[in-house]
Short mmCIF file of C-alpha atoms and ligand atoms in Angstrom, two decimals:
data_model
loop_
_atom_site.label_atom_id
_atom_site.label_comp_id
_atom_site.label_asym_id
_atom_site.label_seq_id
_atom_site.Cartn_x
_atom_site.Cartn_y
_atom_site.Cartn_z
CA MET A 1035 -19.78 -2.67 6.68
CA HIS A 1036 -17.87 -3.96 3.63
CA ALA A 1037 -20.34 -6.68 2.64
CA ASP A 1038 -20.27 -5.36 -0.94
CA LEU A 1039 -16.57 -6.15 -1.41
CA PRO A 1040 -15.47 -9.54 -2.76
CA PRO A 1041 -12.96 -11.47 -0.64
CA ALA A 1042 -9.27 -10.97 -1.34
CA THR A 1043 -8.02 -13.09 -4.26
CA PRO A 1044 -4.42 -14.38 -3.95
CA LEU A 1045 -2.09 -13.33 -6.77
CA MET A 1046 -1.01 -16.15 -9.08
CA PRO A 1047 2.75 -16.70 -9.55
CA ALA A 1048 2.62 -15.07 -13.00
CA GLU A 1049 0.92 -12.02 -11.51
CA ILE A 1050 3.59 -11.80 -8.81
CA ALA A 1051 6.30 -12.06 -11.48
CA ALA A 1052 4.69 -9.15 -13.35
CA LEU A 1053 4.51 -6.84 -10.32
CA PRO A 1054 7.69 -4.88 -11.19
CA GLN A 1055 6.01 -3.81 -14.44
CA ARG A 1056 2.65 -3.08 -12.85
CA LEU A 1057 3.96 -1.34 -9.71
CA PRO A 1058 7.49 -0.15 -10.58
CA LEU A 1059 7.86 1.94 -7.41
CA TRP A 1060 7.36 -1.09 -5.14
CA THR A 1061 9.81 -3.84 -4.24
CA ARG A 1062 8.95 -7.44 -3.49
CA GLU A 1063 9.99 -8.71 -0.10
CA ALA A 1064 12.03 -11.93 -0.05
CA GLY A 1065 9.53 -14.79 -0.25
CA ASP A 1066 7.02 -12.67 -2.22
CA LYS A 1067 4.58 -12.39 0.70
CA ALA A 1068 4.66 -8.58 0.73
CA ILE A 1069 5.61 -5.46 -1.22
CA GLU A 1070 7.23 -2.31 0.14
CA ARG A 1071 7.61 1.33 -0.78
CA HIS A 1072 9.59 4.03 1.02
CA LEU A 1073 8.54 7.65 0.50
CA ARG A 1074 9.91 11.06 1.44
CA PHE A 1075 7.90 14.29 1.55
CA THR A 1076 8.83 17.96 1.99
CA ASP A 1077 7.96 17.94 5.69
CA PHE A 1078 5.87 16.22 8.37
CA THR A 1079 2.67 18.03 7.39
CA ALA A 1080 2.86 16.64 3.86
CA ALA A 1081 3.73 13.17 5.12
CA PHE A 1082 0.81 13.15 7.53
CA GLY A 1083 -1.60 14.54 4.91
CA PHE A 1084 -0.56 11.67 2.66
CA MET A 1085 -1.13 9.19 5.47
CA SER A 1086 -4.61 10.60 6.10
CA ALA A 1087 -5.46 10.15 2.41
CA VAL A 1088 -4.14 6.59 2.49
CA ALA A 1089 -6.13 5.85 5.66
CA GLN A 1090 -9.32 6.84 3.83
CA ALA A 1091 -8.40 4.65 0.84
CA ALA A 1092 -7.63 1.76 3.21
CA GLU A 1093 -11.06 2.00 4.79
CA ARG A 1094 -12.75 2.20 1.39
CA LEU A 1095 -10.85 -0.87 0.14
CA ASP A 1096 -11.06 -2.70 3.50
CA HIS A 1097 -7.33 -3.24 3.26
CA HIS A 1098 -4.82 -1.71 5.65
CA PRO A 1099 -1.10 -0.99 5.42
CA GLU A 1100 1.68 -1.87 7.80
CA TRP A 1101 3.57 1.39 7.97
CA SER A 1102 5.78 3.74 9.94
CA ASN A 1103 6.50 7.45 9.83
CA VAL A 1104 9.56 9.43 10.91
CA TYR A 1105 9.18 13.18 10.25
CA ASP A 1106 9.10 13.45 6.43
CA ARG A 1107 9.50 9.73 5.68
CA VAL A 1108 6.85 7.02 5.39
CA SER A 1109 7.63 3.32 4.95
CA ILE A 1110 4.83 1.03 3.83
CA ARG A 1111 4.54 -2.75 3.68
CA LEU A 1112 1.52 -4.35 2.02
CA THR A 1113 0.43 -7.95 2.58
CA THR A 1114 -2.91 -9.71 2.96
CA HIS A 1115 -3.29 -11.23 6.40
CA ASP A 1116 -6.47 -13.11 5.44
CA THR A 1117 -4.66 -15.10 2.70
CA GLY A 1118 -1.12 -15.13 4.10
CA GLY A 1119 0.43 -13.46 1.07
CA LEU A 1120 -0.12 -11.00 -1.77
CA SER A 1121 -3.61 -10.47 -3.18
CA ASP A 1122 -5.48 -8.21 -5.57
CA ARG A 1123 -6.20 -5.96 -2.59
CA ASP A 1124 -2.50 -5.22 -2.16
CA VAL A 1125 -2.33 -4.12 -5.80
CA ALA A 1126 -5.45 -1.96 -5.42
CA LEU A 1127 -4.11 -0.26 -2.28
CA ALA A 1128 -0.64 0.20 -3.83
CA GLU A 1129 -2.24 1.96 -6.81
CA ALA A 1130 -4.22 4.25 -4.46
CA ILE A 1131 -1.02 4.94 -2.50
CA ASP A 1132 0.89 5.83 -5.67
CA ALA A 1133 -1.86 8.29 -6.67
CA ALA A 1134 -1.86 9.89 -3.19
CA ALA A 1135 1.94 10.10 -3.21
CA THR A 1136 1.78 12.10 -6.45
CA ARG A 1137 -0.82 14.45 -4.98
CA PHE A 1138 1.33 15.05 -1.89
CA ASN A 1139 4.55 15.48 -3.91
CA ALA A 1140 6.47 12.49 -2.56
N1 LIG B 2486 -5.82 -5.57 5.71
C1 LIG B 2486 -4.81 -6.35 5.32
N2 LIG B 2486 -3.62 -5.81 5.01
N3 LIG B 2486 -4.98 -7.68 5.21
C2 LIG B 2486 -6.13 -8.28 5.50
O1 LIG B 2486 -6.25 -9.50 5.38
C3 LIG B 2486 -7.22 -7.46 5.92
C4 LIG B 2486 -7.01 -6.07 6.04
N4 LIG B 2486 -8.41 -7.97 6.18
N5 LIG B 2486 -7.99 -5.28 6.50
C5 LIG B 2486 -9.58 -7.18 6.44
C6 LIG B 2486 -9.23 -5.83 7.02
C7 LIG B 2486 -10.50 -8.00 7.31
O2 LIG B 2486 -9.92 -8.22 8.57
C8 LIG B 2486 -11.88 -7.38 7.47
C9 LIG B 2486 -12.72 -8.16 8.47
O3 LIG B 2486 -12.51 -7.38 6.23
#
């Protein structure tokens, strides 16, 4: 289904070091195997609309978040299971998530 996508490429140490500049709304987990972002919306409907948009982006990118939702809050952790750490796919999904968060007024 995603035969057109290249495999995930692990981030190099210099790319990991530059993540705070590239993705300022995300924090690196201890050990640098994952990044996290915590969001809050006006209500559950907005939070779930955001999650639906992210689900579509995840399918398109063939990269899926670890996440949880409580009412108006969504917590997201991104890591690449195939490589055991951060990859270019985490950056691509984080950028799509940031764009969706803006659209849904996080
Ligand atoms: N999502 C995440 N977060 N990490 C992966 O390694 C991953 C994924 N791999 N989504 C994809 C699916 C892989 O299992 C499929 C077969 O391409």
